[in-house]
Tab-separated table of C-alpha atoms in Angstrom:
chain	number	residue	atom	x	y	z
A	2	MET	CA	17.533	21.827	-2.198
A	3	THR	CA	14.360	22.749	-3.995
A	4	ARG	CA	12.734	20.480	-6.454
A	5	ALA	CA	9.323	20.468	-8.102
A	6	TYR	CA	7.003	17.557	-8.168
A	7	ASP	CA	3.797	16.986	-10.158
A	8	ASN	CA	2.051	14.634	-7.939
A	9	TRP	CA	1.635	12.865	-4.529
A	10	GLU	CA	3.466	9.825	-5.607
A	11	ARG	CA	6.638	11.463	-6.815
A	12	LEU	CA	6.766	13.696	-3.782
A	13	MET	CA	6.425	10.692	-1.400
A	14	ALA	CA	9.206	8.797	-3.225
A	15	ALA	CA	11.730	11.557	-3.199
A	16	VAL	CA	11.209	12.705	0.400
A	17	VAL	CA	10.888	9.243	1.788
A	18	LYS	CA	14.024	8.192	0.050
A	19	LYS	CA	15.878	11.126	1.355
A	20	LEU	CA	14.831	10.394	4.899
A	21	GLN	CA	15.795	6.795	4.431
A	22	LEU	CA	12.097	5.840	4.946
A	23	TRP	CA	11.795	4.179	1.574
A	24	GLU	CA	11.511	0.763	3.237
A	25	LEU	CA	8.198	1.924	4.869
A	26	PHE	CA	6.811	3.360	1.528
A	27	HIS	CA	7.965	0.377	-0.578
A	28	GLN	CA	6.621	-2.190	1.877
A	29	HIS	CA	3.152	-0.752	1.927
A	30	SER	CA	2.975	0.841	-1.628
A	31	ARG	CA	0.629	-1.964	-2.753
A	32	SER	CA	-1.841	-1.299	0.065
A	33	PRO	CA	-5.043	0.152	-1.246
A	34	SER	CA	-5.571	1.965	2.109
A	35	ILE	CA	-2.359	4.005	1.592
A	36	CYS	CA	-2.193	4.453	-2.172
A	37	SER	CA	-5.827	4.883	-3.110
A	38	GLN	CA	-6.501	8.090	-5.080
A	39	GLU	CA	-8.687	10.438	-3.117
A	40	SER	CA	-10.067	13.842	-4.011
A	41	GLU	CA	-8.216	16.885	-2.701
A	42	SER	CA	-11.250	17.734	-0.489
A	43	SER	CA	-10.741	14.540	1.425
A	44	ASP	CA	-6.944	14.529	1.646
A	45	PRO	CA	-5.890	15.899	5.080
A	46	SER	CA	-2.267	16.200	3.945
A	47	GLY	CA	-2.653	18.667	1.036
A	48	PHE	CA	-0.592	16.545	-1.224
A	49	SER	CA	-2.781	16.083	-4.270
A	50	SER	CA	-2.038	14.940	-7.783
A	51	SER	CA	-3.590	18.120	-9.209
A	52	GLN	CA	-1.346	20.352	-7.316
A	53	ARG	CA	2.277	21.350	-8.386
A	54	LEU	CA	4.390	21.521	-5.411
A	55	ARG	CA	7.773	22.971	-4.575
A	56	VAL	CA	8.958	21.492	-1.319
A	57	THR	CA	12.088	22.988	0.386
A	58	CYS	CA	13.689	20.854	3.191
A	59	ARG	CA	15.746	23.328	5.107
A	60	ARG	CA	17.311	22.817	8.549
A	61	PRO	CA	16.584	25.637	10.978
A	62	GLU	CA	20.158	26.543	11.112
A	63	ASP	CA	19.933	27.440	7.495
A	64	VAL	CA	17.070	29.715	7.906
A	65	LYS	CA	17.636	33.479	8.611
A	66	GLU	CA	16.851	34.619	12.086
A	67	LYS	CA	13.982	36.807	10.849
A	68	GLU	CA	12.143	33.592	9.944
A	69	THR	CA	12.263	32.673	13.576
A	70	ALA	CA	13.924	29.329	12.999
A	71	SER	CA	16.601	28.083	15.439
A	72	THR	CA	18.203	25.083	16.841
A	73	VAL	CA	18.938	23.763	20.248
A	74	GLU	CA	22.578	24.263	21.019
A	75	GLY	CA	24.509	21.043	20.574
A	76	SER	CA	21.547	18.980	19.347
A	77	ILE	CA	21.751	16.685	16.393
A	78	HIS	CA	18.722	15.683	14.412
A	79	MET	CA	18.891	12.032	13.484
A	80	SER	CA	16.615	10.189	10.948
A	81	PRO	CA	13.854	8.369	12.788
A	82	ARG	CA	14.404	4.694	13.273
A	83	THR	CA	11.957	1.866	12.490
A	84	PHE	CA	10.543	-0.240	15.305
A	85	THR	CA	8.749	-3.655	15.156
A	86	PHE	CA	5.341	-3.922	16.777
A	87	ARG	CA	6.856	-6.398	19.163
A	88	GLU	CA	9.393	-3.830	20.309
A	89	LEU	CA	6.837	-1.236	21.026
A	90	SER	CA	4.465	-3.808	22.695
A	91	ALA	CA	7.340	-4.677	25.027
A	92	ALA	CA	8.233	-0.959	25.635
A	93	THR	CA	4.667	-0.325	26.771
A	94	ASP	CA	4.187	-3.610	28.715
A	95	ASN	CA	1.734	-4.836	26.138
A	96	PHE	CA	0.041	-1.323	25.963
A	97	ARG	CA	-0.944	-1.443	29.658
A	98	PRO	CA	-3.923	0.714	30.366
A	99	ASP	CA	-2.377	2.592	33.289
A	100	LEU	CA	0.403	3.734	30.959
A	101	ILE	CA	-2.019	5.679	28.856
A	102	LEU	CA	-1.036	9.392	28.713
A	103	GLY	CA	-3.987	10.526	26.589
A	104	GLU	CA	-6.381	9.814	23.782
A	105	GLY	CA	-7.036	11.774	20.628
A	106	GLY	CA	-8.975	11.529	17.473
A	107	PHE	CA	-6.751	8.960	15.889
A	108	GLY	CA	-5.616	6.804	18.716
A	109	ARG	CA	-4.005	6.591	22.191
A	110	LEU	CA	-0.711	7.781	23.515
A	111	TYR	CA	1.347	5.548	25.870
A	112	LYS	CA	4.220	6.152	28.065
A	113	GLY	CA	6.954	3.623	27.337
A	114	ARG	CA	10.510	2.565	27.975
A	115	LEU	CA	12.683	1.188	25.103
A	116	LYS	CA	14.379	-1.974	25.908
A	117	GLY	CA	18.166	-1.780	25.721
A	118	THR	CA	18.625	1.983	25.945
A	119	GLN	CA	15.972	2.272	28.649
A	120	GLN	CA	14.980	5.610	27.066
A	121	ILE	CA	11.483	6.846	28.210
A	122	VAL	CA	9.375	7.747	25.221
A	123	ALA	CA	5.793	8.479	24.256
A	124	VAL	CA	4.210	5.862	21.864
A	125	LYS	CA	1.140	6.880	19.780
A	126	GLN	CA	-0.821	3.977	18.689
A	127	ILE	CA	-3.015	4.974	15.728
A	128	ASP	CA	-6.387	3.192	15.537
A	129	GLU	CA	-6.408	1.511	12.076
A	130	ASN	CA	-10.275	1.499	12.356
A	131	ARG	CA	-10.483	5.356	12.305
A	132	GLY	CA	-10.679	7.013	9.000
A	133	GLN	CA	-7.570	8.652	7.489
A	134	GLY	CA	-5.412	6.897	9.977
A	135	ASN	CA	-2.737	5.823	7.376
A	136	ARG	CA	-2.495	9.317	5.884
A	137	VAL	CA	-2.303	10.979	9.259
A	138	PHE	CA	0.607	8.528	10.090
A	139	LEU	CA	2.494	9.240	6.895
A	140	VAL	CA	1.982	13.096	7.043
A	141	GLU	CA	3.177	13.145	10.674
A	142	VAL	CA	6.256	11.010	9.966
A	143	LEU	CA	7.239	13.174	6.930
A	144	MET	CA	6.535	16.491	8.688
A	145	LEU	CA	8.588	15.695	11.761
A	146	SER	CA	11.359	14.060	9.703
A	147	THR	CA	11.794	17.034	7.384
A	148	LEU	CA	11.168	20.033	9.561
A	149	HIS	CA	13.009	20.661	12.828
A	150	HIS	CA	12.488	23.469	15.379
A	151	PRO	CA	13.271	23.631	19.125
A	152	ASN	CA	9.475	24.000	19.765
A	153	MET	CA	8.453	21.013	17.617
A	154	VAL	CA	8.232	17.620	19.318
A	155	ASN	CA	10.978	15.274	18.197
A	156	LEU	CA	10.136	12.031	16.351
A	157	ILE	CA	12.202	9.101	17.457
A	158	GLY	CA	10.886	6.537	15.204
A	159	TYR	CA	7.802	4.785	13.833
A	160	CYS	CA	6.279	1.290	13.302
A	161	ALA	CA	4.508	0.202	10.160
A	162	ASP	CA	4.368	-3.504	10.849
A	163	GLY	CA	1.577	-5.086	9.106
A	164	ASP	CA	-1.616	-3.116	9.855
A	165	HIS	CA	-0.075	-1.498	12.953
A	166	ARG	CA	0.825	2.199	12.745
A	167	LEU	CA	2.644	3.620	15.634
A	168	LEU	CA	4.821	6.798	16.291
A	169	VAL	CA	7.459	7.144	18.874
A	170	HIS	CA	8.073	10.637	20.258
A	171	GLU	CA	10.150	12.006	23.008
A	172	TYR	CA	8.562	12.010	26.320
A	173	MET	CA	7.448	15.330	27.764
A	174	PRO	CA	7.396	14.946	31.580
A	175	PHE	CA	5.072	17.905	32.364
A	176	GLY	CA	2.273	16.692	30.075
A	177	SER	CA	0.130	19.064	27.983
A	178	LEU	CA	-0.641	22.652	28.420
A	179	ASP	CA	-4.374	21.772	28.613
A	180	ASP	CA	-3.684	19.524	31.678
A	181	ARG	CA	-1.577	22.096	33.382
A	182	LEU	CA	-4.101	24.931	32.915
A	183	HIS	CA	-7.402	22.969	33.553
A	184	ASP	CA	-6.635	19.804	35.660
A	185	LEU	CA	-6.752	21.607	39.056
A	186	SER	CA	-6.988	18.220	40.822
A	187	THR	CA	-3.215	17.631	40.645
A	188	GLU	CA	-0.778	18.616	43.370
A	189	LYS	CA	1.273	20.598	40.876
A	190	PRO	CA	1.092	24.392	41.377
A	191	PRO	CA	-0.570	26.548	38.717
A	192	LEU	CA	1.560	27.888	35.870
A	193	ASP	CA	2.791	31.343	36.858
A	194	TRP	CA	2.843	34.346	34.563
A	195	ASN	CA	6.335	34.083	33.302
A	196	THR	CA	5.965	30.280	32.475
A	197	ARG	CA	2.735	31.089	30.524
A	198	MET	CA	4.458	33.855	28.454
A	199	LYS	CA	7.424	31.503	27.788
A	200	VAL	CA	4.999	28.897	26.510
A	201	ALA	CA	3.210	31.464	24.338
A	202	ALA	CA	6.519	32.676	22.931
A	203	GLY	CA	7.726	29.253	22.055
A	204	VAL	CA	4.604	28.175	20.291
A	205	ALA	CA	4.510	31.436	18.347
A	206	LYS	CA	7.958	30.907	17.083
A	207	CYS	CA	7.172	27.402	15.930
A	208	LEU	CA	4.175	28.457	14.003
A	209	ALA	CA	6.104	31.303	12.476
A	210	TYR	CA	8.685	28.750	11.325
A	211	LEU	CA	6.038	26.542	9.823
A	212	HIS	CA	4.482	29.464	7.927
A	213	ASP	CA	7.577	31.391	6.802
A	214	ALA	CA	10.498	28.959	6.631
A	215	ALA	CA	8.758	26.020	4.963
A	216	LYS	CA	8.167	26.326	1.278
A	217	PRO	CA	5.284	26.049	0.599
A	218	PRO	CA	3.983	27.077	4.027
A	219	ILE	CA	2.832	24.398	6.400
A	220	ILE	CA	-0.649	24.997	8.161
A	221	HIS	CA	-0.740	22.827	11.344
A	222	ARG	CA	-4.566	22.844	11.373
A	223	ASN	CA	-4.850	21.494	14.868
A	224	VAL	CA	-3.353	24.060	17.214
A	225	LYS	CA	-4.848	23.666	20.633
A	226	SER	CA	-3.726	23.493	24.280
A	227	SER	CA	-3.823	19.610	24.353
A	228	ASN	CA	-1.370	19.516	21.450
A	229	ILE	CA	1.200	21.746	23.180
A	230	LEU	CA	3.478	19.564	25.371
A	231	LEU	CA	5.770	20.757	28.137
A	232	GLY	CA	9.163	19.387	28.730
A	233	GLU	CA	11.872	20.121	31.390
A	234	GLY	CA	11.741	23.717	32.472
A	235	TYR	CA	8.160	23.869	30.935
A	236	HIS	CA	9.853	24.221	27.480
A	237	PRO	CA	6.910	24.023	25.093
A	238	LYS	CA	6.754	21.886	22.036
A	239	LEU	CA	3.968	21.698	19.360
A	240	SER	CA	2.848	18.125	18.522
A	241	HIS	CA	0.192	16.183	16.499
A	242	PHE	CA	1.159	17.175	12.960
A	243	GLY	CA	-1.046	14.477	11.411
A	244	LEU	CA	-3.501	16.913	10.085
A	245	ALA	CA	-0.999	19.395	8.759
A	246	LYS	CA	-1.576	20.717	5.204
A	247	LEU	CA	0.481	22.479	2.592
A	248	GLY	CA	-0.560	26.179	2.283
A	249	PRO	CA	-1.310	28.235	-0.740
A	250	THR	CA	1.264	28.777	-3.468
A	251	GLY	CA	1.511	30.819	-6.639
A	252	GLY	CA	-0.086	33.954	-5.165
A	253	LYS	CA	-3.171	32.129	-3.963
A	254	THR	CA	-4.583	33.234	-0.652
A	255	HIS	CA	-6.056	29.958	0.464
A	256	VAL	CA	-6.514	26.234	-0.247
A	257	SER	CA	-9.896	24.496	-0.189
A	258	THR	CA	-10.171	21.365	1.914
A	259	ARG	CA	-12.542	19.500	4.088
A	260	VAL	CA	-12.843	20.979	7.557
A	261	MET	CA	-10.780	19.290	10.259
A	262	GLY	CA	-9.845	20.513	13.716
A	263	THR	CA	-11.611	21.032	17.165
A	264	PRO	CA	-14.620	23.108	18.009
A	265	GLY	CA	-13.634	26.264	19.839
A	266	TYR	CA	-10.274	26.518	18.029
A	267	CYS	CA	-11.318	26.449	14.459
A	268	ALA	CA	-11.223	29.678	12.444
A	269	PRO	CA	-14.734	30.879	11.495
A	270	GLU	CA	-14.010	31.275	7.808
A	271	TYR	CA	-12.490	27.784	7.579
A	272	ALA	CA	-15.312	26.162	9.560
A	273	MET	CA	-17.908	27.787	7.280
A	274	THR	CA	-16.313	27.567	3.769
A	275	GLY	CA	-13.557	25.145	3.972
A	276	GLN	CA	-11.107	27.859	2.807
A	277	LEU	CA	-7.768	27.383	4.689
A	278	SER	CA	-4.866	29.695	5.070
A	279	VAL	CA	-2.069	30.285	7.628
A	280	LYS	CA	-4.455	32.789	9.284
A	281	ALA	CA	-6.485	29.749	10.539
A	282	ASP	CA	-3.536	28.840	12.631
A	283	VAL	CA	-3.316	32.439	13.854
A	284	TYR	CA	-6.854	32.226	15.015
A	285	SER	CA	-6.249	28.988	16.882
A	286	TYR	CA	-3.234	30.416	18.481
A	287	GLY	CA	-5.306	33.322	19.704
A	288	VAL	CA	-7.659	30.878	21.385
A	289	VAL	CA	-4.758	29.073	23.200
A	290	LEU	CA	-3.313	32.428	24.249
A	291	LEU	CA	-6.672	33.470	25.643
A	292	GLU	CA	-6.895	30.115	27.480
A	293	MET	CA	-3.479	30.907	29.169
A	294	LEU	CA	-4.563	34.439	30.195
A	295	THR	CA	-7.992	33.538	31.445
A	296	GLY	CA	-7.692	30.002	32.667
A	297	ARG	CA	-10.852	29.141	30.796
A	298	ARG	CA	-11.383	26.284	28.321
A	299	ALA	CA	-12.195	26.972	24.655
A	300	ILE	CA	-15.352	25.361	25.104
A	301	ASP	CA	-16.826	24.687	28.667
A	302	ASN	CA	-20.288	23.261	28.913
A	303	SER	CA	-20.225	23.491	32.713
A	304	ARG	CA	-20.499	27.363	32.440
A	305	ALA	CA	-23.532	29.435	31.874
A	306	ILE	CA	-24.621	29.435	28.175
A	307	GLU	CA	-23.281	33.014	27.532
A	308	GLU	CA	-19.799	31.749	28.797
A	309	THR	CA	-19.633	28.397	27.212
A	310	ASN	CA	-17.634	29.565	24.163
A	311	LEU	CA	-14.432	31.413	25.257
A	312	VAL	CA	-14.092	33.596	22.270
A	313	ALA	CA	-17.816	34.697	22.360
A	314	TRP	CA	-17.440	35.479	26.087
A	315	ALA	CA	-14.159	37.434	25.634
A	316	SER	CA	-15.120	39.462	22.538
A	317	PRO	CA	-17.329	42.134	24.187
A	318	LEU	CA	-14.895	42.456	27.040
A	319	PHE	CA	-12.054	43.316	24.533
A	320	LYS	CA	-13.817	46.507	23.849
A	321	GLU	CA	-13.859	47.654	27.541
A	322	PRO	CA	-10.340	48.328	28.694
A	323	ARG	CA	-11.348	48.761	32.320
A	324	LYS	CA	-12.659	45.176	32.356
A	325	LEU	CA	-9.493	43.552	30.909
A	326	VAL	CA	-8.067	42.867	34.410
A	327	GLN	CA	-11.227	40.850	35.240
A	328	MET	CA	-10.402	38.471	32.542
A	329	ALA	CA	-7.284	37.257	34.177
A	330	ASP	CA	-7.021	33.727	35.362
A	331	PRO	CA	-7.960	33.718	39.165
A	332	MET	CA	-5.245	31.078	39.650
A	333	LEU	CA	-2.576	33.766	38.950
A	334	GLN	CA	-3.748	35.353	42.218
A	335	GLY	CA	-3.101	38.869	40.797
A	336	ARG	CA	0.650	38.095	40.248
A	337	TYR	CA	1.102	39.548	36.766
A	338	PRO	CA	2.124	42.906	35.311
A	339	ILE	CA	-0.957	44.914	34.295
A	340	ARG	CA	0.630	46.268	31.170
A	341	GLY	CA	1.844	42.810	30.132
A	342	LEU	CA	-1.743	41.430	30.693
A	343	THR	CA	-3.346	44.079	28.641
A	344	GLN	CA	-0.761	43.761	25.873
A	345	ALA	CA	-1.230	39.953	25.692
A	346	LEU	CA	-5.039	40.374	25.568
A	347	GLY	CA	-4.608	42.769	22.763
A	348	ILE	CA	-2.551	40.285	20.842
A	349	ALA	CA	-5.122	37.639	21.419
A	350	ALA	CA	-7.929	39.961	20.256
A	351	THR	CA	-6.104	40.708	17.000
A	352	CYS	CA	-5.428	36.961	16.372
A	353	LEU	CA	-9.240	36.299	16.858
A	354	LEU	CA	-10.533	38.948	14.364
A	355	THR	CA	-13.261	37.681	12.159
A	356	ASP	CA	-11.540	38.890	8.983
A	357	PRO	CA	-8.502	36.566	8.315
A	358	ASP	CA	-6.645	39.276	6.274
A	359	ALA	CA	-6.801	41.594	9.416
A	360	ARG	CA	-5.116	39.058	11.740
A	361	PRO	CA	-1.363	39.530	12.159
A	362	SER	CA	1.230	37.020	10.805
A	363	MET	CA	2.720	34.576	13.345
A	364	ALA	CA	6.099	36.260	12.841
A	365	ASP	CA	4.598	39.529	14.100
A	366	VAL	CA	2.845	37.635	16.944
A	367	ALA	CA	6.188	36.143	18.004
A	368	THR	CA	7.811	39.532	18.063
A	369	ALA	CA	5.082	41.045	20.069
A	370	ILE	CA	5.082	38.117	22.561
A	371	ASN	CA	8.835	38.326	22.904
A	372	TYR	CA	8.506	42.050	23.745
A	373	ILE	CA	6.133	41.301	26.590
A	374	VAL	CA	8.449	38.626	27.869
A	375	SER	CA	11.499	40.884	27.816
A	376	HIS	CA	9.748	43.981	29.223
A	377	ASN	CA	7.479	42.377	31.934
A	378	SER	CA	9.569	39.698	33.356
A	379	SER	CA	8.865	40.735	37.017
A	380	PRO	CA	5.231	40.306	37.758
A	381	GLU	CA	3.552	42.674	40.198
A	382	THR	CA	0.502	42.010	42.291
A	383	ALA	CA	-2.481	43.450	40.271
A	384	SER	CA	-4.163	44.869	43.321
A	385	THR	CA	-1.246	47.194	43.796
A	386	ARG	CA	-1.721	48.689	40.345
A	387	VAL	CA	-5.518	49.168	40.027
């Protein structure tokens, strides 16, 4: 169904009620920290009282295939459940330090086990002392409750007990893409070519779904390798939707907002002007794809100054076809198809173009990556092809 809303409050009330989250909103509606009016430039969600919104809540199975939405066969999406702080404290053994899976800009992520069901989960504890924590919490709950895609992390539930704000996600056993690419101290083998392309394809499909199937489009605004989680069979899922923002509508090309994101992944036009469009996600995806192809970090201060920034290092090499093979991650040990590598680097280069209008759509990127996957599934040793 499609309905129009004049302001943030009416949108919140309708969506929260639909998702049976009204108890959360009603319980905390009197809290100044949640309901205080902020300017659009300081609102990370994109829901502002000055903006007329038309929100379409569509299941992936209702979206045409060309919009790249799909569902996991046999899966059923349930409304997220509410947890008490005591329940999640018990699940994480009182937030035991050795259960920390990672730490981000808004809090820590713990591994936990729910009492009763014994289900292993990931519990994100949002630090109430960090700015925008309440809005990040609400936006992530709404996004992950309304939108569903096989390459989006599943929200199991949430806790809004007093001042506590926690999110409960499915547990992803292989950690983040960042860890698997760059943490070479582990005993796990490096990701092979086919796995990297599988991850690239899954993330591209998810972003295409956010941009094309959601009305208005959703801009993730925080696409990076540490926010791509790997499940069984290295199935990739995009996570951390707390900074997501509604994209432009009514023929507009962008929305203006405060700059949020991570250095090295942030699109240059957004970083310099605050003008945000779906093409900012395309740029960030290009950085992640380049990470997977080269094995280098987006920003690596341990390297020489001219190689610190991945995009700055790669840009001149894109113009020299004979040097493209030299960009490949040494951990691949030459086991990749030359044609597939050059095609993937070409996709990354177009995603990273300075002019956002010249960048491809994520739907086109997903199609191109799928072509590489289907036509280059048997890696050859590079040395035999040079």
